[in-house]
Short mmCIF file of C-alpha atoms and ligand atoms in Angstrom, two decimals:
data_model
loop_
_atom_site.label_atom_id
_atom_site.label_comp_id
_atom_site.label_asym_id
_atom_site.label_seq_id
_atom_site.Cartn_x
_atom_site.Cartn_y
_atom_site.Cartn_z
CA MET K 10 -13.46 -1.63 117.61
CA ALA K 11 -9.57 -1.07 118.31
CA GLY K 12 -9.09 -3.89 120.79
CA ALA K 13 -10.81 -6.33 117.90
CA TRP K 14 -7.79 -5.53 115.36
CA GLU K 15 -4.80 -5.19 118.00
CA GLY K 16 -5.25 -8.69 118.89
CA LEU K 17 -2.64 -10.09 121.05
CA ASP K 18 -0.30 -8.15 122.91
CA PRO K 19 3.38 -9.62 122.01
CA ALA K 20 4.59 -9.59 125.85
CA ILE K 21 1.24 -11.94 126.33
CA ALA K 22 2.00 -14.24 123.24
CA ASP K 23 5.46 -14.61 124.20
CA ALA K 24 3.99 -16.12 127.38
CA MET K 25 1.55 -18.41 126.06
CA ILE K 26 4.26 -20.27 123.86
CA GLU K 27 7.17 -20.95 123.42
CA ASN K 28 10.20 -19.88 120.42
CA VAL K 29 7.60 -16.66 119.85
CA VAL K 30 8.46 -14.38 116.90
CA GLY K 31 5.19 -13.16 115.85
CA ILE K 32 1.70 -12.93 115.85
CA PHE K 33 -0.68 -14.83 112.96
CA ALA K 34 -3.79 -13.01 112.88
CA LEU K 35 -6.81 -14.90 110.78
CA PRO K 36 -10.21 -12.29 110.36
CA ASN K 37 -12.59 -12.78 113.04
CA GLY K 38 -16.03 -12.50 111.21
CA VAL K 39 -19.46 -12.62 113.29
CA ALA K 40 -22.41 -14.85 112.49
CA VAL K 41 -26.08 -13.21 113.00
CA ASN K 42 -29.55 -14.53 113.16
CA LEU K 43 -28.72 -17.97 115.02
CA LEU K 44 -32.30 -17.79 117.37
CA LEU K 45 -30.87 -21.35 119.80
CA ASN K 46 -33.44 -22.07 122.36
CA GLY K 47 -35.55 -19.32 121.30
CA GLN K 48 -32.93 -17.16 122.04
CA ASP K 49 -31.23 -14.49 119.66
CA ARG K 50 -27.13 -15.31 119.70
CA LEU K 51 -24.56 -13.49 117.71
CA VAL K 52 -21.71 -16.47 116.60
CA PRO K 53 -18.17 -14.92 117.01
CA MET K 54 -15.87 -17.34 114.14
CA VAL K 55 -12.08 -17.22 113.43
CA VAL K 56 -11.53 -18.82 110.17
CA GLU K 57 -9.77 -18.34 106.95
CA GLU K 58 -12.07 -20.22 104.27
CA PRO K 59 -14.56 -18.33 102.41
CA SER K 60 -18.47 -18.65 102.91
CA VAL K 61 -18.05 -20.44 105.65
CA VAL K 62 -19.40 -17.48 108.13
CA ALA K 63 -21.66 -16.46 105.07
CA ALA K 64 -23.54 -20.01 105.17
CA VAL K 65 -23.84 -20.30 108.70
CA SER K 66 -25.86 -16.78 108.94
CA ASN K 67 -27.69 -17.71 105.83
CA MET K 68 -29.11 -20.95 107.01
CA ALA K 69 -29.47 -19.35 110.18
CA ARG K 70 -31.81 -17.33 109.32
CA LEU K 71 -33.52 -20.40 106.94
CA THR K 72 -33.69 -22.06 110.43
CA ARG K 73 -35.59 -18.74 112.68
CA ALA K 74 -38.06 -19.74 110.39
CA ALA K 75 -38.79 -22.49 111.68
CA GLY K 76 -38.20 -21.89 115.52
CA GLY K 77 -35.01 -21.87 115.28
CA VAL K 78 -31.94 -24.55 116.76
CA VAL K 79 -32.22 -26.31 119.76
CA GLY K 80 -29.70 -27.78 121.44
CA GLU K 81 -28.72 -29.42 124.89
CA CYS K 82 -25.76 -31.01 126.87
CA ASP K 83 -24.62 -33.30 128.97
CA ALA K 84 -22.42 -32.40 132.45
CA SER K 85 -18.75 -31.31 131.99
CA VAL K 86 -18.03 -34.38 132.30
CA MET K 87 -14.09 -35.39 131.07
CA ILE K 88 -12.31 -39.31 131.09
CA GLY K 89 -9.36 -39.73 132.94
CA GLN K 90 -7.42 -42.34 132.07
CA VAL K 91 -4.59 -44.21 135.07
CA GLN K 92 -2.40 -47.25 132.65
CA VAL K 93 -0.77 -49.89 134.11
CA SER K 94 0.66 -52.86 132.31
CA ALA K 95 1.70 -56.04 132.69
CA PRO K 96 -1.06 -55.87 136.11
CA ALA K 97 -0.33 -59.15 138.90
CA PRO K 98 -3.06 -61.83 138.41
CA GLY K 99 -5.65 -60.80 140.66
CA ALA K 100 -5.14 -56.56 139.91
CA ALA K 101 -8.78 -55.79 138.09
CA ASP K 102 -10.24 -57.48 141.10
CA ARG K 103 -8.49 -55.36 143.63
CA LEU K 104 -8.65 -52.30 141.69
CA ARG K 105 -12.31 -52.25 141.32
CA SER K 106 -12.61 -53.17 145.14
CA ALA K 107 -10.55 -50.01 145.77
CA ILE K 108 -12.70 -47.31 143.85
CA PRO K 109 -14.05 -45.81 147.24
CA SER K 110 -10.86 -45.25 148.21
CA LEU K 111 -9.15 -43.90 145.25
CA SER K 112 -12.82 -42.24 144.12
CA ALA K 113 -11.65 -40.41 147.90
CA LEU K 114 -8.27 -39.86 146.81
CA ALA K 115 -9.09 -38.45 143.40
CA ALA K 116 -12.01 -36.22 144.54
CA GLY K 117 -9.40 -34.44 147.29
CA VAL K 118 -7.46 -33.49 144.53
CA HIS K 119 -10.00 -30.26 143.25
CA PRO K 120 -12.16 -30.14 146.36
CA GLN K 121 -12.54 -26.35 145.24
CA LEU K 122 -14.53 -27.86 142.55
CA VAL K 123 -17.76 -29.28 144.02
CA ALA K 124 -18.14 -25.36 144.84
CA PHE K 125 -18.75 -24.66 141.29
CA GLY K 126 -20.89 -27.65 140.63
CA GLY K 127 -17.89 -30.54 139.13
CA GLY K 128 -16.41 -32.92 141.05
CA LEU K 129 -15.82 -36.61 140.69
CA ARG K 130 -18.37 -38.88 139.10
CA GLY K 131 -17.29 -42.05 139.08
CA MET K 132 -14.68 -44.66 138.52
CA GLU K 133 -14.47 -47.88 136.38
CA VAL K 134 -11.62 -50.18 135.78
CA ARG K 135 -10.66 -51.61 131.92
CA GLU K 136 -9.36 -55.03 130.88
CA LEU K 137 -7.42 -54.31 127.33
CA ARG K 138 -5.06 -56.49 125.77
CA TYR K 139 -3.13 -55.74 122.94
CA ASP K 140 -3.01 -58.66 120.90
CA GLU K 141 -1.73 -57.74 117.17
CA PRO K 142 -0.74 -60.24 115.07
CA GLY K 143 2.51 -61.35 115.20
CA GLU K 144 3.61 -59.53 118.25
CA ASP K 145 3.80 -60.56 121.94
CA PRO K 146 0.36 -60.24 123.77
CA GLU K 147 0.46 -57.87 126.40
CA ASP K 148 -2.33 -57.19 129.08
CA ILE K 149 -3.45 -54.19 130.23
CA LEU K 150 -5.35 -52.56 132.89
CA VAL K 151 -6.41 -49.17 132.84
CA LEU K 152 -8.83 -46.91 135.77
CA HIS K 153 -11.37 -44.74 134.28
CA PHE K 154 -12.45 -41.98 135.98
CA PHE K 155 -15.08 -39.31 135.54
CA LEU K 156 -14.34 -35.46 136.56
CA ASP K 157 -16.93 -32.87 136.05
CA CYS K 158 -14.71 -29.76 134.83
CA ALA K 159 -17.91 -27.22 135.64
CA ASP K 160 -17.25 -24.44 133.44
CA ALA K 161 -13.40 -25.47 131.96
CA MET K 162 -12.45 -27.87 129.76
CA GLY K 163 -10.94 -29.26 132.37
CA ALA K 164 -7.30 -31.45 130.42
CA ASN K 165 -5.25 -30.33 133.71
CA MET K 166 -7.69 -31.15 136.39
CA VAL K 167 -8.34 -34.08 134.87
CA ASN K 168 -4.02 -35.07 133.94
CA THR K 169 -3.42 -33.74 138.07
CA VAL K 170 -6.15 -36.23 139.21
CA ALA K 171 -4.29 -39.43 137.08
CA GLU K 172 -0.83 -38.17 138.33
CA ARG K 173 -1.79 -37.97 141.94
CA LEU K 174 -3.97 -41.90 141.61
CA MET K 175 -0.97 -43.46 139.42
CA PRO K 176 0.95 -44.82 142.57
CA GLU K 177 -1.90 -45.90 144.31
CA VAL K 178 -3.06 -48.20 141.10
CA VAL K 179 0.21 -49.20 140.58
CA ALA K 180 0.68 -50.86 144.67
CA ILE K 181 -2.72 -52.22 143.99
CA THR K 182 -2.26 -53.27 140.71
CA GLY K 183 1.83 -54.99 140.99
CA GLY K 184 1.71 -53.68 137.18
CA ARG K 185 4.32 -51.55 136.05
CA SER K 186 3.52 -47.11 136.03
CA GLY K 187 2.23 -46.53 132.70
CA LEU K 188 0.40 -43.72 131.01
CA ARG K 189 -2.14 -41.15 133.14
CA ILE K 190 -3.77 -38.64 130.85
CA LEU K 191 -7.18 -37.45 130.19
CA SER K 192 -9.08 -38.83 126.84
CA ASN K 193 -10.16 -36.81 124.42
CA LEU K 194 -12.77 -38.92 123.40
CA ALA K 195 -15.15 -37.71 125.57
CA ASP K 196 -18.16 -39.69 125.41
CA ARG K 197 -19.39 -38.31 128.73
CA ARG K 198 -19.97 -34.90 127.76
CA LEU K 199 -22.06 -35.00 124.83
CA VAL K 200 -24.18 -32.11 122.56
CA ARG K 201 -26.76 -32.11 121.23
CA ALA K 202 -28.34 -29.65 117.81
CA SER K 203 -31.94 -30.19 116.40
CA VAL K 204 -33.61 -28.42 113.79
CA ARG K 205 -37.12 -28.94 112.31
CA ILE K 206 -37.85 -26.96 109.43
CA PRO K 207 -40.44 -27.57 106.91
CA VAL K 208 -40.61 -28.39 103.71
CA GLY K 209 -41.67 -25.15 102.69
CA LEU K 210 -38.99 -23.32 103.88
CA LEU K 211 -36.96 -24.74 101.61
CA ASP K 212 -38.62 -23.96 98.35
CA GLU K 213 -35.94 -22.35 96.38
CA PRO K 214 -37.31 -18.97 93.37
CA ALA K 215 -35.84 -18.50 90.47
CA VAL K 216 -32.57 -16.98 90.00
CA PRO K 217 -30.75 -15.86 87.31
CA GLY K 218 -28.07 -18.90 86.88
CA ARG K 219 -30.32 -20.88 89.21
CA ASP K 220 -33.76 -22.64 88.28
CA ALA K 221 -36.73 -22.92 91.30
CA ALA K 222 -36.81 -24.62 93.49
CA ASP K 223 -39.79 -27.19 95.71
CA GLY K 224 -38.68 -27.61 98.83
CA LEU K 225 -39.74 -31.15 98.97
CA ASP K 226 -37.02 -32.38 96.59
CA VAL K 227 -34.56 -29.91 98.63
CA ALA K 228 -35.51 -31.97 101.82
CA LYS K 229 -35.21 -35.41 99.57
CA GLY K 230 -31.89 -34.28 98.48
CA ILE K 231 -30.15 -33.06 102.19
CA ALA K 232 -31.26 -36.52 102.88
CA ALA K 233 -30.25 -38.29 100.16
CA ALA K 234 -26.66 -36.87 100.76
CA TRP K 235 -26.79 -37.86 104.58
CA ARG K 236 -27.81 -41.35 103.58
CA PHE K 237 -24.38 -41.04 101.02
CA ALA K 238 -22.01 -40.14 103.74
CA TRP K 239 -23.92 -42.93 106.47
CA ALA K 240 -23.15 -45.45 103.71
CA ASP K 241 -19.26 -44.20 103.04
CA PRO K 242 -16.25 -42.97 105.28
CA TYR K 243 -14.52 -41.22 102.42
CA ARG K 244 -18.24 -39.35 101.88
CA ALA K 245 -18.21 -38.75 105.95
CA ALA K 246 -15.05 -37.49 106.13
CA THR K 247 -15.47 -34.90 104.15
CA HIS K 248 -19.57 -34.12 105.58
CA ASN K 249 -18.16 -34.08 109.08
CA LYS K 250 -15.74 -31.58 107.18
CA GLY K 251 -18.44 -29.48 107.24
CA ILE K 252 -19.57 -29.76 110.39
CA MET K 253 -15.56 -28.67 111.87
CA ASN K 254 -16.04 -25.73 109.65
CA GLY K 255 -18.01 -24.27 111.93
CA VAL K 256 -17.01 -25.86 115.16
CA ASP K 257 -13.48 -25.12 114.36
CA ALA K 258 -14.32 -21.37 113.89
CA VAL K 259 -16.07 -20.54 116.98
CA ALA K 260 -13.53 -23.05 119.89
CA LEU K 261 -10.81 -20.80 117.85
CA ALA K 262 -12.73 -17.35 118.01
CA THR K 263 -13.47 -18.60 121.85
CA GLY K 264 -9.76 -20.17 123.21
CA ASN K 265 -10.97 -23.46 123.11
CA ASP K 266 -8.76 -26.34 122.03
CA TRP K 267 -9.67 -27.60 119.05
CA ARG K 268 -7.66 -30.14 118.44
CA ALA K 269 -9.27 -31.58 121.02
CA ILE K 270 -12.63 -31.35 119.79
CA GLU K 271 -11.48 -32.38 116.50
CA ALA K 272 -10.21 -35.50 118.13
CA GLY K 273 -12.79 -36.69 120.21
CA ALA K 274 -15.83 -35.84 117.04
CA HIS K 275 -13.80 -37.90 114.85
CA ALA K 276 -13.38 -40.47 117.08
CA PHE K 277 -17.06 -40.43 118.43
CA ALA K 278 -18.13 -40.63 114.85
CA ALA K 279 -15.66 -43.97 114.29
CA ARG K 280 -17.52 -45.59 117.58
CA SER K 281 -19.47 -47.94 115.65
CA GLY K 282 -16.96 -49.71 113.98
CA GLN K 283 -17.06 -47.93 110.75
CA TYR K 284 -16.57 -44.04 110.60
CA ARG K 285 -20.11 -41.79 109.65
CA PRO K 286 -20.85 -38.78 109.96
CA LEU K 287 -22.03 -37.27 113.40
CA SER K 288 -25.69 -35.65 112.49
CA THR K 289 -28.40 -37.08 110.67
CA TRP K 290 -30.67 -35.90 108.06
CA LYS K 291 -34.61 -36.84 107.64
CA VAL K 292 -37.61 -36.27 105.76
CA ARG K 293 -39.94 -36.70 108.14
CA ASP K 294 -44.19 -35.06 108.34
CA GLY K 295 -43.51 -32.76 105.42
CA ALA K 296 -40.53 -31.54 107.03
CA LEU K 297 -36.93 -32.01 107.11
CA LEU K 298 -34.65 -33.12 110.70
CA GLY K 299 -31.67 -32.29 111.05
CA GLN K 300 -29.14 -33.98 114.00
CA LEU K 301 -25.96 -33.22 115.90
CA GLU K 302 -24.54 -35.14 118.23
CA MET K 303 -21.16 -35.08 119.31
CA PRO K 304 -18.67 -34.88 122.42
CA MET K 305 -18.07 -31.28 122.91
CA GLN K 306 -15.36 -30.62 125.33
CA VAL K 307 -14.91 -26.87 125.80
CA GLY K 308 -14.51 -24.20 128.47
CA THR K 309 -15.43 -20.79 129.33
CA VAL K 310 -12.18 -20.79 131.96
CA GLY K 311 -9.00 -21.42 131.07
CA GLY K 312 -6.43 -21.88 128.61
CA PRO K 313 -5.93 -18.76 126.89
CA ILE K 314 -9.84 -17.48 127.28
CA LYS K 315 -8.57 -14.39 130.44
CA VAL K 316 -6.02 -13.21 128.89
CA HIS K 317 -6.41 -13.13 125.15
CA PRO K 318 -8.03 -9.85 124.63
CA THR K 319 -9.78 -10.84 121.90
CA VAL K 320 -10.83 -14.45 122.79
CA GLN K 321 -12.81 -12.02 126.00
CA GLN K 322 -14.02 -9.74 123.14
CA ASN K 323 -15.81 -12.83 121.42
CA HIS K 324 -17.33 -14.06 125.03
CA ALA K 325 -18.61 -10.85 125.30
CA ILE K 326 -20.12 -10.98 121.11
CA ALA K 327 -21.58 -14.22 121.86
CA GLY K 328 -22.96 -13.68 125.44
CA ILE K 329 -22.17 -16.75 126.62
CA HIS K 330 -23.01 -18.03 130.05
CA GLY K 331 -20.87 -21.30 130.92
CA ALA K 332 -19.26 -23.95 129.04
CA ARG K 333 -22.10 -25.93 128.56
CA ASP K 334 -24.04 -22.59 126.72
CA LEU K 335 -20.68 -22.39 124.92
CA ALA K 336 -21.06 -25.68 124.21
CA VAL K 337 -24.60 -25.81 123.04
CA MET K 338 -23.59 -22.65 120.70
CA HIS K 339 -20.70 -24.64 118.79
CA ALA K 340 -23.33 -28.08 118.27
CA ALA K 341 -26.27 -25.22 116.33
CA VAL K 342 -23.22 -23.94 114.23
CA GLY K 343 -22.13 -27.08 113.71
CA LEU K 344 -25.16 -28.57 112.15
CA VAL K 345 -26.03 -25.44 110.33
CA GLN K 346 -23.04 -25.00 108.65
CA ASN K 347 -23.62 -28.59 108.12
CA LEU K 348 -27.10 -27.60 106.64
CA GLY K 349 -25.16 -24.99 104.35
CA ALA K 350 -22.90 -27.32 102.74
CA LEU K 351 -26.03 -30.29 101.86
CA ARG K 352 -28.16 -27.62 100.18
CA ALA K 353 -25.68 -26.31 98.25
CA LEU K 354 -23.84 -29.25 97.43
CA ALA K 355 -27.69 -31.14 96.91
CA ARG K 356 -28.94 -28.33 94.33
CA GLU K 357 -26.17 -25.97 92.56
CA GLY K 358 -22.95 -27.54 94.44
CA ILE K 359 -20.41 -24.93 96.31
CA GLN K 360 -18.51 -23.56 93.79
CA GLN K 361 -20.53 -21.02 92.54
CA GLY K 362 -20.71 -19.60 96.31
CA HIS K 363 -17.45 -20.50 96.48
CA MET K 364 -16.14 -18.61 93.81
CA ARG K 365 -17.64 -15.88 94.75
CA MET K 366 -16.25 -15.37 98.18
CA HIS K 367 -13.18 -16.88 96.28
CA ALA K 368 -13.03 -13.35 94.32
CA ARG K 369 -12.44 -11.20 96.98
CA THR K 370 -9.19 -12.68 97.73
CA VAL K 371 -8.42 -12.71 93.69
CA ALA K 372 -9.45 -8.98 93.57
CA LEU K 373 -7.70 -8.19 96.82
CA GLU K 374 -4.63 -9.90 94.90
CA ALA K 375 -4.72 -8.26 91.58
CA GLY K 376 -4.53 -4.48 94.68
CA ALA K 377 -7.81 -3.79 94.51
CA SER K 378 -8.82 -1.43 97.03
CA GLY K 379 -12.21 0.48 98.72
CA LEU K 380 -15.34 0.13 96.30
CA GLU K 381 -13.12 -1.32 93.85
CA ILE K 382 -13.22 -5.14 95.03
CA SER K 383 -16.98 -5.88 94.45
CA GLN K 384 -16.57 -3.87 91.21
CA VAL K 385 -14.00 -6.34 90.15
CA VAL K 386 -15.84 -9.28 91.69
CA GLU K 387 -18.58 -8.47 89.79
CA ALA K 388 -16.87 -8.99 87.03
CA LEU K 389 -15.19 -11.73 87.44
CA CYS K 390 -18.13 -13.67 88.39
CA ARG K 391 -19.75 -12.63 85.27
CA THR K 392 -16.69 -14.14 83.73
CA GLY K 393 -16.29 -16.77 85.28
CA GLU K 394 -12.70 -16.56 85.12
CA PHE K 395 -10.91 -16.16 88.57
CA THR K 396 -7.79 -15.26 87.58
CA VAL K 397 -5.36 -12.58 89.33
CA GLN K 398 -4.75 -11.65 85.63
CA ALA K 399 -7.94 -11.24 85.14
CA ALA K 400 -8.58 -9.31 87.61
CA ARG K 401 -5.56 -6.88 86.84
CA SER K 402 -7.39 -6.56 83.69
CA ILE K 403 -10.30 -5.20 85.12
CA LEU K 404 -8.28 -2.94 87.17
CA GLY K 405 -6.86 -1.77 84.28
CA ARG K 406 -3.56 -2.51 85.39
C1 MEV H 10 -16.26 -27.49 102.65
O1 MEV H 10 -14.87 -26.52 103.43
C2 MEV H 10 -16.92 -28.31 102.72
C3 MEV H 10 -17.86 -28.78 102.12
O2 MEV H 10 -17.06 -29.82 101.47
C4 MEV H 10 -18.14 -29.58 103.35
C5 MEV H 10 -18.89 -31.13 102.79
O3 MEV H 10 -18.15 -31.34 101.23
O4 MEV H 10 -20.43 -31.40 103.00
C6 MEV H 10 -18.61 -28.45 101.37
#
């Protein structure tokens, strides 16, 4: 257990980024109860927000009674972009004709990838036009290439290929060299998770401070909350934030680039022209059906994964079998996290549960320790006054 608390060696931290002045710690929890594709899984999560790990564990327990979460994902195909501006006439056609030779060039950059099940998966030419009103228009030509990065997130691999292709692309198109970089809209690397929960499992008995609820009503409330998000980007942003609470926490715990995942998720959510929820929730044939589909650019090799001891430990806890398995776990957690938020919102609201968790921080701030913490939490919840002052007076300080 010592390693789990110690975290990162300062020497490693110093080698990871620049101007290091310290190590920033966050809580590393483990969500339990997840049955994913018929297997029990523990989910390491790194997050500062109370209720996130508890919500995943609670909703995972609920969904396991319904057979658990089912998930699957595409191959680890990332998109690379090679951009030229002001291309000469006929450049797009010439570039299309050159795809076989460009593909051979690209495939030669990482020949070892094939042995790991990856490799080049194609190319396409995209003709774009910058035509912002009031500005000079501009033609932009982009070569997209698709690289299956196997168990890597793949940013470095894709960027190396993009840089290698650029001189050839400029020579073929007669344009000016532009950007050569991956796209974080990784829509060829989608992951899907789903649950089917018979409404009876959503029945809630009465407890102090909360009435009993019929499962069908709860399911309808969740579906109505989803329709609100579908119709309104203001709500969809918050809905998706709840999904990302789970996804990002797993990404952080497993050493993955959560900014890339975030960027891809939100661009994907806006693909229709309106920002929409990443999940869907509907009531069908006596069951609540939940589905999540989103890009998931995660890896099990590269980045900080092999050098960060806590990340390695989290990989071991999660029992991960490669990048696609890890991607599916992210999606499963995102979906159950979303279920937890919508269920609470459709019922008593999130504040009751949130404030109970928040009370722990208040108790700590007031100087509580050991057994005192839960005593102060209970007392704060009874009074409903979640201030440090109230906690201090409970402690008699
Ligand atoms: C809070 O971190 C996340 C929620 O706001 C998500 C939601 O509203 O669906 C509870």
